């Protein structure tokens, strides 16, 4: 299998060449397919079969395969696709009231345009920063990089975001996840430590009081014994 990335209209030749270890195979029947659709016009040279394609739009993208049938059956698959967009696998973590910046990149290929979406249930809603300029800011840092800046984060901003790059042959999306935490979250370990310290100090304080009372009781008993002796 082989992945072939295309971002604009082009002509391309796909070729299957029989490995030398299979050169003994004779009378091979060769079939080219796009998905399940058989394609004709096979150009053959010695132990090699190829097709030429004119890719004008995304309807010509997809999986192409060549199958060689004889004593054995051999096949190869070519996946024609638009460039993949890199988002971020790990969730971006921030806190309520803070600002989060999400980044998407397209390596080696320049998109015609970028669009950002936020997920609302099962729907993807395009983010229009001109309507909510104080909340969202979209910046195309370079031809291949886009930023989405979200200010004054709330729990409602928590969720899945998508960046979409438009190429001449189609669109490609990158997925990002934003996790918005309450300000109490980082304070919880601190509060737990403070609570433990308070409990410890209280125990020590009570022990001191108990010890002093015990000492005083011992002194009183000693004094009583002395009086009784007299």
CSV table of C-alpha atoms in Angstrom, one decimal:
chain,number,residue,atom,x,y,z
A,1,UNK,CA,0.0,0.0,0.0
A,2,UNK,CA,1.1,3.5,-0.7
A,3,UNK,CA,-0.3,6.9,0.2
A,4,UNK,CA,-0.1,9.7,-2.4
A,5,UNK,CA,-0.8,13.3,-1.3
A,6,UNK,CA,-2.2,15.7,-3.8
A,7,UNK,CA,-3.4,19.3,-3.2
A,8,UNK,CA,-4.1,20.6,-6.7
A,9,UNK,CA,-5.1,19.4,-10.1
A,10,UNK,CA,-2.5,17.2,-11.8
A,11,UNK,CA,-1.7,14.3,-14.0
A,12,UNK,CA,-0.4,11.2,-12.3
A,13,UNK,CA,0.8,7.8,-13.4
A,14,UNK,CA,0.3,4.7,-11.1
A,15,UNK,CA,2.5,1.8,-11.8
A,16,UNK,CA,2.7,-1.8,-10.5
A,17,UNK,CA,6.0,-3.6,-11.1
A,18,UNK,CA,6.4,-7.3,-10.5
A,19,UNK,CA,9.2,-8.1,-8.1
A,20,UNK,CA,12.0,-10.2,-9.5
A,21,UNK,CA,11.2,-13.1,-7.2
A,22,UNK,CA,7.8,-13.4,-9.1
A,23,UNK,CA,9.4,-13.2,-12.6
A,24,UNK,CA,8.6,-16.9,-13.2
A,25,UNK,CA,4.9,-16.2,-13.2
A,26,UNK,CA,3.4,-16.3,-16.7
A,27,UNK,CA,0.1,-15.5,-18.4
A,28,UNK,CA,-0.9,-13.0,-15.7
A,29,UNK,CA,-4.3,-11.3,-15.9
A,30,UNK,CA,-4.0,-7.7,-14.7
A,31,UNK,CA,-6.9,-5.7,-13.4
A,32,UNK,CA,-6.9,-2.0,-12.3
A,33,UNK,CA,-9.8,-0.7,-10.1
A,34,UNK,CA,-10.8,2.5,-8.4
A,35,UNK,CA,-12.7,1.2,-5.4
A,36,UNK,CA,-14.9,-1.6,-6.9
A,37,UNK,CA,-15.0,0.0,-10.4
A,38,UNK,CA,-12.7,-1.6,-13.0
A,39,UNK,CA,-10.5,0.8,-15.0
A,40,UNK,CA,-9.1,0.0,-18.5
A,41,UNK,CA,-6.3,1.5,-20.6
A,42,UNK,CA,-3.4,-0.5,-19.1
A,43,UNK,CA,0.1,0.5,-20.4
A,44,UNK,CA,2.4,-2.5,-20.2
A,45,UNK,CA,6.1,-2.8,-20.3
A,46,UNK,CA,8.2,-5.8,-19.1
A,47,UNK,CA,6.8,-6.9,-15.8
A,48,UNK,CA,5.2,-3.5,-15.2
A,49,UNK,CA,1.6,-2.3,-15.6
A,50,UNK,CA,0.5,1.4,-15.3
A,51,UNK,CA,-2.4,3.8,-15.7
A,52,UNK,CA,-2.4,7.5,-16.2
A,53,UNK,CA,-4.9,9.6,-14.4
A,54,UNK,CA,-6.0,13.2,-14.7
A,55,UNK,CA,-7.0,14.4,-11.3
A,56,UNK,CA,-9.1,17.6,-11.6
A,57,UNK,CA,-11.3,17.4,-8.5
A,58,UNK,CA,-11.8,15.3,-5.4
A,59,UNK,CA,-14.1,12.9,-7.2
A,60,UNK,CA,-11.0,11.2,-8.6
A,61,UNK,CA,-9.4,10.8,-5.2
A,62,UNK,CA,-9.7,7.5,-3.3
A,63,UNK,CA,-8.1,4.0,-3.5
A,64,UNK,CA,-6.8,2.5,-6.7
A,65,UNK,CA,-5.6,-1.1,-6.9
A,66,UNK,CA,-3.9,-3.3,-9.4
A,67,UNK,CA,-4.4,-7.1,-9.1
A,68,UNK,CA,-2.3,-9.7,-10.9
A,69,UNK,CA,-3.9,-13.1,-11.2
A,70,UNK,CA,-2.0,-16.3,-12.4
A,71,UNK,CA,-0.6,-19.1,-10.4
A,72,UNK,CA,-0.7,-16.7,-7.5
A,73,UNK,CA,-2.7,-13.5,-6.9
A,74,UNK,CA,-0.8,-10.4,-6.1
A,75,UNK,CA,-2.1,-6.8,-5.5
A,76,UNK,CA,-1.0,-3.3,-4.7
A,77,UNK,CA,-3.1,-0.3,-3.5
A,78,UNK,CA,-2.6,3.4,-3.9
A,79,UNK,CA,-4.4,5.9,-1.7
A,80,UNK,CA,-4.8,9.3,-3.4
A,81,UNK,CA,-5.7,11.9,-0.7
A,82,UNK,CA,-5.6,15.6,0.2
A,83,UNK,CA,-2.9,16.7,2.7
A,84,UNK,CA,-3.5,15.7,6.3
A,85,UNK,CA,-3.7,18.5,8.9
A,86,UNK,CA,-1.8,18.3,12.1
A,87,UNK,CA,-3.7,19.2,15.3
A,88,UNK,CA,-2.8,18.1,18.8
A,89,UNK,CA,-3.4,14.7,20.1
A,90,UNK,CA,-3.2,15.6,23.8
A,91,UNK,CA,-5.9,17.8,25.3
A,92,UNK,CA,-5.0,21.5,25.8
A,93,UNK,CA,-5.6,22.2,29.5
A,94,UNK,CA,-6.4,25.7,30.8
A,95,UNK,CA,-8.4,27.4,33.6
A,96,UNK,CA,-11.6,29.5,33.8
A,97,UNK,CA,-10.8,33.1,33.0
A,98,UNK,CA,-7.6,32.3,31.2
A,99,UNK,CA,-6.8,32.4,27.4
A,100,UNK,CA,-6.2,29.3,25.3
A,101,UNK,CA,-4.4,29.2,21.9
A,102,UNK,CA,-4.9,26.3,19.6
A,103,UNK,CA,-2.7,25.7,16.6
A,104,UNK,CA,-3.1,23.8,13.3
A,105,UNK,CA,-0.4,23.1,10.7
A,106,UNK,CA,-0.2,21.9,7.1
A,107,UNK,CA,3.3,20.5,6.3
A,108,UNK,CA,4.5,21.0,2.8
A,109,UNK,CA,1.2,22.2,1.3
A,110,UNK,CA,-0.4,25.6,1.4
A,111,UNK,CA,-4.2,25.7,2.0
A,112,UNK,CA,-6.3,28.2,0.0
A,113,UNK,CA,-8.2,29.0,3.3
A,114,UNK,CA,-8.6,28.0,6.9
A,115,UNK,CA,-11.8,27.6,8.8
A,116,UNK,CA,-12.3,26.8,12.6
A,117,UNK,CA,-15.3,24.9,14.0
A,118,UNK,CA,-16.5,24.2,17.5
A,119,UNK,CA,-18.6,21.1,18.4
A,120,UNK,CA,-22.1,21.6,19.7
A,121,UNK,CA,-23.6,18.1,20.4
A,122,UNK,CA,-23.4,16.3,17.0
A,123,UNK,CA,-23.0,19.6,15.0
A,124,UNK,CA,-19.9,21.5,14.0
A,125,UNK,CA,-20.5,25.2,14.1
A,126,UNK,CA,-18.1,27.6,12.2
A,127,UNK,CA,-16.4,30.2,14.5
A,128,UNK,CA,-16.9,33.7,13.2
A,129,UNK,CA,-14.4,35.9,15.0
A,130,UNK,CA,-15.9,39.1,13.4
A,131,UNK,CA,-19.1,38.6,15.4
A,132,UNK,CA,-17.4,37.7,18.7
A,133,UNK,CA,-14.1,39.6,18.4
A,134,UNK,CA,-13.8,39.9,22.2
A,135,UNK,CA,-14.1,36.1,22.6
A,136,UNK,CA,-12.5,34.5,19.5
A,137,UNK,CA,-9.5,35.6,17.5
A,138,UNK,CA,-8.4,33.7,14.3
A,139,UNK,CA,-4.9,34.4,12.9
A,140,UNK,CA,-3.2,33.0,9.9
A,141,UNK,CA,0.4,33.1,11.3
A,142,UNK,CA,1.9,31.9,8.0
A,143,UNK,CA,0.6,30.3,4.8
A,144,UNK,CA,0.6,26.9,6.5
A,145,UNK,CA,-0.2,27.7,10.1
A,146,UNK,CA,-3.4,29.0,11.8
A,147,UNK,CA,-4.2,30.0,15.4
A,148,UNK,CA,-7.5,30.1,17.3
A,149,UNK,CA,-7.3,32.2,20.4
A,150,UNK,CA,-10.2,32.0,23.0
A,151,UNK,CA,-10.3,34.6,25.7
A,152,UNK,CA,-12.1,34.6,29.1
A,153,UNK,CA,-12.5,30.8,29.2
A,154,UNK,CA,-15.6,29.3,30.8
A,155,UNK,CA,-16.7,25.7,31.3
A,156,UNK,CA,-18.9,26.1,28.2
A,157,UNK,CA,-15.7,26.4,26.1
A,158,UNK,CA,-14.7,22.9,27.1
A,159,UNK,CA,-14.9,20.5,24.2
A,160,UNK,CA,-13.8,19.4,20.7
A,161,UNK,CA,-12.6,21.9,18.1
A,162,UNK,CA,-11.7,21.4,14.4
A,163,UNK,CA,-9.5,23.3,12.0
A,164,UNK,CA,-10.3,22.8,8.3
A,165,UNK,CA,-7.9,23.5,5.5
A,166,UNK,CA,-9.3,24.0,2.0
A,167,UNK,CA,-7.2,22.8,-1.0
A,168,UNK,CA,-7.9,22.9,-4.7
A,169,UNK,CA,-8.8,19.2,-4.6
A,170,UNK,CA,-10.8,19.1,-1.4
A,171,UNK,CA,-10.8,19.8,2.4
A,172,UNK,CA,-8.9,18.2,5.3
A,173,UNK,CA,-9.6,18.6,9.0
A,174,UNK,CA,-7.5,18.5,12.2
A,175,UNK,CA,-9.0,17.7,15.6
A,176,UNK,CA,-8.2,19.4,18.9
A,177,UNK,CA,-9.5,19.1,22.4
A,178,UNK,CA,-9.8,21.9,25.0
A,179,UNK,CA,-10.2,21.1,28.7
A,180,UNK,CA,-11.3,24.0,30.9
A,181,UNK,CA,-10.7,23.4,34.6
A,182,UNK,CA,-12.2,25.3,37.6
A,183,UNK,CA,-9.8,27.5,39.6
A,184,UNK,CA,-10.5,25.2,42.5
A,185,UNK,CA,-8.8,22.3,40.8
A,186,UNK,CA,-5.2,23.5,41.4
A,187,UNK,CA,-6.1,24.6,44.9
A,188,UNK,CA,-7.4,21.2,46.0
A,189,UNK,CA,-4.0,19.7,46.7
A,190,UNK,CA,-3.0,22.9,48.6
A,191,UNK,CA,-6.2,22.9,50.6
A,192,UNK,CA,-5.7,19.2,51.5
A,193,UNK,CA,-2.2,19.9,52.7
A,194,UNK,CA,-3.5,22.9,54.8
A,195,UNK,CA,-6.2,20.7,56.3
A,196,UNK,CA,-3.7,18.1,57.2
A,197,UNK,CA,-1.5,20.7,58.8
A,198,UNK,CA,-4.4,22.2,60.8
A,199,UNK,CA,-5.4,18.7,62.0
A,200,UNK,CA,-1.8,18.0,63.0
A,201,UNK,CA,-1.4,21.3,64.9
A,202,UNK,CA,-4.7,20.7,66.6
A,203,UNK,CA,-3.6,17.3,67.8
A,204,UNK,CA,-0.3,18.6,69.1
A,205,UNK,CA,-2.1,21.5,70.8
A,206,UNK,CA,-4.6,19.1,72.5
A,207,UNK,CA,-1.8,16.8,73.5
A,208,UNK,CA,0.1,19.7,75.1
A,209,UNK,CA,-3.1,20.7,77.1
A,210,UNK,CA,-3.6,17.1,78.1
A,211,UNK,CA,0.1,16.7,79.2
A,212,UNK,CA,-0.1,19.9,81.3
A,213,UNK,CA,-3.3,18.8,83.0
A,214,UNK,CA,-1.7,15.4,83.7
A,215,UNK,CA,1.4,17.1,85.2
A,216,UNK,CA,-0.8,19.4,87.3
A,217,UNK,CA,-2.8,16.4,88.6
A,218,UNK,CA,0.4,14.6,89.5
A,219,UNK,CA,1.6,17.6,91.4
A,220,UNK,CA,-1.7,17.9,93.2
A,221,UNK,CA,-1.6,14.2,94.2
A,222,UNK,CA,2.0,14.6,95.4
A,223,UNK,CA,1.1,17.6,97.5
A,224,UNK,CA,-2.0,15.8,99.0
A,225,UNK,CA,0.2,12.8,99.9
A,226,UNK,CA,2.7,15.1,101.7
A,227,UNK,CA,-0.2,16.8,103.7
A,228,UNK,CA,-1.6,13.4,104.6
A,229,UNK,CA,1.8,12.2,105.7
A,230,UNK,CA,2.2,15.3,108.0
